[in-house]
Amino acid sequence: MAKHIVVLGAGYGGLMSALEARKKLTVDDARITLVNKHSYHQLVTQLHETAVGARSDRASRVLIEKVVNGKDIDVLKGTVARIIPDERTVELVDGQRLVYDYLVVALGSEAEYFGIEGMKENAFIMKTINQARLIRVHIQSCFARYAYDRRPELLRFVVGGAGFSGIELVGELADALPRLAAETGVDYSQVEIYNVEAMPSILPGFDPELVQAAQESLQSRGVRFRTGVAVAKVEPGLVHLKDGSVIETETMIWTGGVRGSQLVVDAGFETEPRGRAKVDAYLQSVNIPNTYLVGDCAFVLGDNGRPLPPTAQLAWQMGAAAGQGLYHDIKGGVKEAFKPVMMGTLASLGRKDCVGKVGRSTKLHGRMAYLVKEAGNWRYLAKIGSVFH
Ligand code: NAD
């Protein structure tokens, strides 16, 4: 009898595992159900563009039906409420229950607030299209309100965290806000963009030469960096830093870190402190059988013994590996251990600039780096068969 594979989440990891499993397994081998909160797959690597209006909401998503069309994958729009491993069951918020033989958990990550007082309540985050939409509408409203209410905090924008997410976002802000100022008749010299980073430098741990290039590029477009000082507390209208200084602002956007989905912790998967589930060499849970974890909710160590970063490129590689693992679970044969391929890391700095590394050690900076990054986005869309979405 056909086995039932249930895949939770149609992000980069989940979508790819369903597609790969279906490529290898016939409908007589397995029925595949892909559960996702929305009817679309979100291109979350591009949300910094969506958040400033440089990319439309429509261009930030791909309809799942379009990707799985004709592939015998059942798409179920629903929100996972809990995973009950002992009963091999997933319960959805609407009460539906799905019984599985094999499960792929690809539920992504959540914002990590580190217990910072008021952060969750008073800061925007940028993990979904809807959240990016909220940021965009809010920024537009700040400019519109400034015409009637000349409070400087309306034109002061603060991004907390200068990791890749924070840097890509300030790059977009630096490009988009002059345009918005011109449209709304605001003198751009009144606009302030702050990026606050707890570590001594932006993009901590990244290549120093590229960090320097990124900093200079962004500073030349007016971004003000506050490095070596943590955000300590956020109140409506106020961002308190650890050194006692306070920034008055109507806009605090938090990109200070991520953690695995709480559903994974609650289900009893063995996790590390940031909520990511520990997996074996095949990406299967170390304590719950017949379950793969892929993407941001999996804790995988790289060759250097350090955890792999929660990136889209690794999520889809893990998804493909889980799909192949499922094939061997059902049809037999020898499973291969997951081998990540680090293709490179590129951080865009707005529309025309970018810094990053490709291959083993090639450093890129400027327009060329930006085009390489764009090519990576297109390659991904081609892979899921949705270049024209
Ligand atoms: P991150 O954890 O990489 O960076 C968060 C930053 O916030 C860190 O530099 C940290 O020091 C800082 N921070 C934490 N607490 C703070 C505080 N209280 N005050 C000020 N700063 C504070 O998170 P991210 O940037 O969201 O990235 C998550 C993962 O996704 C990373 O692995 C990243 O490489 C990846 N990513 C990659 C790309 C890309 O490849 N273009 C883009 C975005 C994210």
XYZ file of C-alpha atoms and ligand atoms in Angstrom:
433
model
C 0.000 0.000 0.000
C 1.187 3.514 -0.750
C 2.871 5.217 2.183
C 1.745 8.660 3.250
C 4.422 11.370 3.325
C 3.395 14.602 4.989
C 5.553 17.678 4.447
C 4.998 20.590 6.838
C 5.822 23.946 5.303
C 6.249 24.979 1.674
C 9.303 27.145 2.162
C 12.571 26.400 0.387
C 13.170 23.137 2.267
C 9.621 21.768 2.303
C 8.797 22.538 -1.314
C 12.021 20.953 -2.502
C 11.580 17.801 -0.415
C 8.067 17.257 -1.785
C 9.238 17.822 -5.370
C 12.279 15.567 -5.009
C 10.321 12.787 -3.306
C 7.713 12.916 -6.067
C 10.388 12.882 -8.759
C 11.574 9.521 -7.405
C 8.434 7.872 -6.043
C 5.353 6.860 -7.990
C 1.824 7.381 -6.649
C 1.753 3.656 -5.885
C 4.814 4.135 -3.687
C 3.648 7.188 -1.814
C 0.958 9.804 -1.443
C 2.482 13.192 -0.679
C 0.648 15.928 1.209
C 2.231 19.361 1.409
C 0.773 21.513 4.187
C 1.276 25.276 4.140
C -0.298 28.236 5.894
C -0.735 30.134 2.616
C -1.456 29.128 -0.941
C 1.897 30.609 -1.948
C 5.592 29.943 -1.439
C 7.309 33.076 -0.135
C 10.586 34.279 -1.619
C 11.796 35.325 1.813
C 15.334 36.029 0.610
C 13.917 39.052 -1.169
C 11.697 40.475 1.558
C 14.028 43.427 2.206
C 12.995 44.611 -1.267
C 9.306 44.001 -0.576
C 9.570 45.935 2.701
C 10.536 49.165 0.915
C 8.324 48.745 -2.142
C 11.169 47.875 -4.532
C 9.457 44.527 -5.215
C 5.718 44.008 -5.399
C 4.021 41.578 -3.043
C 3.065 39.501 -6.069
C 6.642 39.197 -7.230
C 7.629 38.034 -3.744
C 5.657 34.825 -3.917
C 5.008 31.820 -6.113
C 1.670 30.030 -6.139
C 2.252 26.516 -4.834
C -0.366 24.989 -7.140
C 1.594 26.334 -10.071
C 4.792 24.648 -8.912
C 3.231 21.283 -8.118
C 0.802 21.335 -11.029
C 0.443 17.845 -12.542
C 2.915 16.336 -10.097
C 0.500 14.409 -7.864
C 1.276 16.334 -4.727
C -1.751 17.158 -2.581
C -1.548 20.730 -1.354
C -3.378 21.437 1.874
C -3.759 25.054 2.964
C -3.696 24.940 6.723
C -1.783 25.975 9.815
C -0.057 23.335 11.902
C -1.226 23.405 15.522
C 0.870 20.521 16.826
C 2.815 17.459 15.870
C 2.032 14.328 17.874
C 4.887 11.905 17.063
C 3.585 9.072 19.261
C 0.441 8.929 17.131
C 2.266 9.801 13.872
C -0.281 12.581 13.549
C -0.266 16.270 12.720
C -3.120 18.417 13.966
C -4.064 21.586 12.125
C -5.557 24.709 13.685
C -8.924 23.961 12.047
C -9.002 20.542 13.791
C -8.041 18.410 10.787
C -5.734 15.530 11.649
C -3.254 13.977 9.237
C -1.803 10.559 9.914
C 1.571 9.950 8.273
C 4.071 7.187 7.676
C 6.882 9.664 7.078
C 7.065 13.298 8.098
C 9.193 16.168 6.817
C 9.236 19.141 9.156
C 10.219 22.283 7.272
C 8.545 24.935 9.396
C 11.337 27.490 9.180
C 12.372 29.928 11.847
C 10.961 32.643 14.067
C 12.438 35.908 15.281
C 14.740 35.520 18.279
C 14.094 38.367 20.729
C 16.628 37.319 23.389
C 14.136 38.479 26.018
C 14.738 42.159 25.145
C 12.057 44.155 26.935
C 9.400 45.532 24.598
C 11.040 44.251 21.399
C 8.291 41.817 20.449
C 5.563 44.334 21.201
C 7.127 47.425 19.601
C 9.355 46.333 16.724
C 8.573 45.217 13.205
C 10.084 41.988 11.953
C 10.535 40.860 8.361
C 9.953 37.117 8.138
C 6.864 37.024 5.913
C 5.360 38.952 3.002
C 2.647 40.285 5.283
C 5.224 41.584 7.748
C 7.199 43.193 4.894
C 3.943 44.758 3.695
C 3.337 46.202 7.164
C 6.810 47.777 7.159
C 6.247 49.277 3.717
C 2.861 50.756 4.575
C 4.185 52.076 7.896
C 7.174 53.805 6.250
C 4.906 55.373 3.643
C 2.614 56.565 6.405
C 5.564 58.129 8.290
C 6.432 60.233 5.240
C 2.787 61.154 4.643
C 2.231 62.125 8.287
C 5.386 64.236 8.354
C 3.748 66.674 5.950
C 1.273 67.558 8.738
C 3.230 66.733 11.851
C 6.887 67.700 11.612
C 8.213 65.416 14.342
C 11.766 64.248 13.465
C 11.108 60.749 14.851
C 8.735 60.145 11.936
C 11.706 60.315 9.575
C 14.110 58.363 11.792
C 14.334 54.660 10.924
C 16.162 52.171 13.119
C 17.209 48.643 12.148
C 18.382 46.459 15.044
C 21.086 43.953 14.062
C 23.672 44.228 11.281
C 23.759 40.594 10.162
C 22.895 39.860 6.530
C 19.193 40.636 7.028
C 19.845 43.991 8.692
C 22.475 45.059 6.167
C 20.336 44.110 3.164
C 17.445 46.063 4.650
C 19.410 49.268 5.357
C 20.790 49.035 1.813
C 17.246 49.017 0.436
C 16.176 51.830 2.755
C 19.140 53.944 1.645
C 18.050 53.503 -1.978
C 14.287 53.782 -1.536
C 13.867 56.601 0.981
C 15.286 59.399 -1.219
C 12.654 58.441 -3.803
C 9.896 58.412 -1.215
C 11.072 61.784 0.141
C 10.952 63.291 -3.339
C 7.449 61.888 -3.936
C 6.118 63.301 -0.673
C 7.944 66.639 -0.866
C 10.113 65.889 2.158
C 13.631 67.307 2.349
C 15.761 64.121 2.366
C 18.374 65.713 4.620
C 15.793 65.319 7.412
C 15.734 61.510 7.004
C 17.931 59.392 9.303
C 18.660 55.657 8.934
C 20.313 53.973 11.913
C 21.702 50.454 12.094
C 22.491 49.257 15.622
C 24.768 46.247 16.091
C 25.861 44.719 19.395
C 29.142 43.364 18.015
C 32.094 45.662 17.285
C 31.526 45.483 13.526
C 28.698 45.066 11.052
C 28.354 41.624 9.383
C 30.179 39.995 12.320
C 32.535 37.213 11.282
C 32.422 38.092 7.575
C 35.482 38.891 5.472
C 36.986 42.155 6.875
C 37.703 43.630 3.444
C 34.096 43.082 2.340
C 32.766 44.380 5.664
C 34.753 47.573 5.107
C 33.424 47.876 1.546
C 29.836 47.373 2.726
C 30.202 49.901 5.509
C 31.682 52.554 3.207
C 29.031 51.959 0.543
C 26.181 52.315 3.026
C 27.696 55.247 4.921
C 28.170 57.112 1.641
C 24.397 56.836 1.218
C 23.725 58.209 4.682
C 23.383 55.082 6.861
C 24.514 55.778 10.442
C 26.029 52.784 12.201
C 26.036 52.312 15.957
C 28.273 49.277 16.453
C 29.444 47.702 19.700
C 26.237 48.627 21.473
C 23.202 46.422 21.958
C 19.563 47.387 21.829
C 18.475 46.990 25.452
C 14.793 47.932 25.475
C 12.105 49.192 23.113
C 9.134 51.323 24.060
C 6.585 52.990 21.789
C 8.598 55.830 20.198
C 11.875 55.006 21.985
C 14.782 52.619 21.421
C 17.086 52.306 24.437
C 20.678 51.227 23.846
C 22.885 49.484 26.370
C 25.161 52.535 26.755
C 22.229 54.553 28.052
C 21.569 56.481 24.850
C 18.052 56.637 23.472
C 16.876 56.987 19.874
C 13.469 58.577 19.387
C 11.802 56.840 16.491
C 8.458 55.664 15.213
C 10.140 52.795 13.326
C 12.151 50.008 14.891
C 12.765 46.951 12.689
C 14.330 43.941 14.403
C 16.696 41.646 12.480
C 18.717 40.533 15.515
C 18.525 36.792 14.994
C 16.365 33.736 14.398
C 15.417 30.538 16.219
C 13.709 27.299 15.150
C 9.933 27.023 15.039
C 8.342 26.601 18.485
C 6.210 23.750 17.094
C 9.383 21.678 16.822
C 10.292 22.273 20.462
C 6.739 21.584 21.620
C 6.574 18.289 19.713
C 9.428 16.876 21.788
C 12.169 16.827 19.178
C 15.591 16.976 20.769
C 16.694 20.557 20.101
C 19.616 22.871 20.779
C 19.099 26.104 22.762
C 17.902 28.041 19.682
C 15.066 25.580 19.104
C 16.562 23.780 16.100
C 16.153 20.002 16.068
C 19.206 17.779 16.227
C 19.418 15.489 13.203
C 21.620 12.622 12.045
C 23.707 12.525 8.872
C 20.522 11.876 6.828
C 18.631 14.818 8.363
C 16.405 12.562 10.451
C 15.494 13.459 14.003
C 17.872 11.908 16.528
C 15.019 10.911 18.827
C 11.836 10.592 16.762
C 11.660 7.958 13.996
C 10.429 8.397 10.420
C 10.919 12.159 10.595
C 13.176 14.471 8.612
C 13.875 18.069 9.585
C 15.099 20.466 6.925
C 15.926 24.150 6.631
C 15.985 26.661 9.477
C 14.440 24.273 12.010
C 17.251 21.704 11.626
C 20.546 21.858 13.488
C 23.246 20.531 11.170
C 26.983 20.733 11.763
C 29.214 21.552 8.805
C 32.631 20.039 8.052
C 34.276 22.683 10.228
C 32.200 21.519 13.211
C 30.177 24.754 13.236
C 26.396 24.830 12.743
C 25.296 25.482 9.188
C 23.651 28.904 8.814
C 19.870 29.052 8.279
C 19.979 30.064 4.616
C 17.681 29.402 1.684
C 20.364 27.656 -0.388
C 21.008 25.150 2.404
C 17.288 24.707 3.050
C 16.627 23.595 -0.505
C 19.682 21.370 -0.528
C 18.405 19.731 2.660
C 14.953 19.403 1.100
C 16.397 17.590 -1.911
C 18.391 15.285 0.392
C 15.307 14.480 2.475
C 13.375 13.677 -0.723
C 16.084 11.189 -1.694
C 16.155 9.760 1.830
C 12.413 9.137 1.640
C 12.896 7.267 -1.611
C 15.340 4.885 0.083
C 13.098 4.526 3.144
C 10.287 3.320 0.923
C 12.118 1.543 -1.897
C 15.259 0.366 -0.100
C 18.889 0.905 -1.051
C 21.642 2.810 0.642
C 20.991 6.325 1.850
C 23.608 8.987 1.325
C 24.631 11.348 4.087
C 23.726 15.003 3.507
C 26.649 16.932 2.003
C 26.093 20.677 1.932
C 27.558 22.597 -0.983
C 28.493 26.113 0.055
C 27.955 28.080 -3.129
C 28.686 31.454 -1.634
C 27.208 34.253 0.402
C 26.224 37.581 -1.058
C 24.646 40.524 0.720
C 22.962 43.115 -1.448
C 23.478 46.748 -0.451
C 20.509 48.192 -2.297
C 19.776 48.000 -5.997
C 23.259 48.482 -7.402
C 25.776 47.250 -4.895
C 26.540 43.994 -3.163
C 29.370 42.261 -1.323
C 30.079 38.590 -1.039
C 32.088 35.501 -1.634
C 31.471 32.809 -4.216
C 33.122 29.434 -4.534
C 35.951 28.851 -2.115
C 37.439 32.307 -1.897
C 36.428 34.616 -4.728
C 35.444 37.982 -3.298
C 32.990 40.105 -5.184
C 31.909 43.671 -4.688
C 29.792 46.151 -6.642
C 27.470 45.739 -9.593
C 28.954 42.407 -10.651
C 28.284 40.936 -7.204
C 24.703 42.198 -7.424
C 24.201 40.486 -10.791
C 25.640 37.206 -9.467
C 23.180 37.378 -6.575
C 20.277 38.043 -8.959
C 21.398 35.097 -11.106
C 21.189 32.907 -7.984
C 17.575 34.004 -7.464
C 16.713 33.120 -11.069
C 18.470 29.787 -10.796
C 16.332 28.917 -7.801
C 13.124 29.840 -9.649
C 14.211 27.713 -12.600
C 14.854 24.823 -10.233
C 11.294 24.886 -8.923
C 10.022 25.450 -12.462
C 8.600 28.898 -11.808
C 10.670 31.545 -13.543
C 7.505 33.376 -14.670
C 5.431 33.439 -11.517
P 22.024 36.981 12.353
O 21.886 36.212 13.595
O 22.966 36.511 11.322
O 22.396 38.494 12.682
C 21.802 39.187 13.754
C 22.716 40.327 14.186
O 22.053 41.021 15.237
C 24.033 39.855 14.726
O 25.078 40.550 14.117
C 23.941 40.149 16.218
O 25.190 40.493 16.796
C 22.990 41.333 16.238
N 22.298 41.501 17.508
C 21.784 40.535 18.311
N 21.240 41.085 19.412
C 21.398 42.413 19.298
C 21.017 43.515 20.095
N 20.387 43.374 21.259
N 21.318 44.746 19.662
C 21.968 44.939 18.498
N 22.362 43.935 17.705
C 22.067 42.683 18.085
O 20.528 37.097 11.778
P 20.072 37.461 10.277
O 20.799 38.621 9.751
O 18.594 37.523 10.316
O 20.518 36.204 9.446
C 20.015 34.903 9.785
C 20.695 33.895 8.878
O 20.247 34.074 7.552
C 22.196 34.029 8.850
O 22.782 32.772 8.777
C 22.452 34.802 7.590
O 23.720 34.543 7.041
C 21.340 34.326 6.712
N 20.990 35.352 5.722
C 21.652 35.304 4.547
C 21.370 36.260 3.597
C 22.114 36.202 2.299
O 22.788 35.206 2.053
N 22.035 37.215 1.476
C 20.429 37.270 3.839
C 19.768 37.281 5.086
C 20.069 36.315 6.021
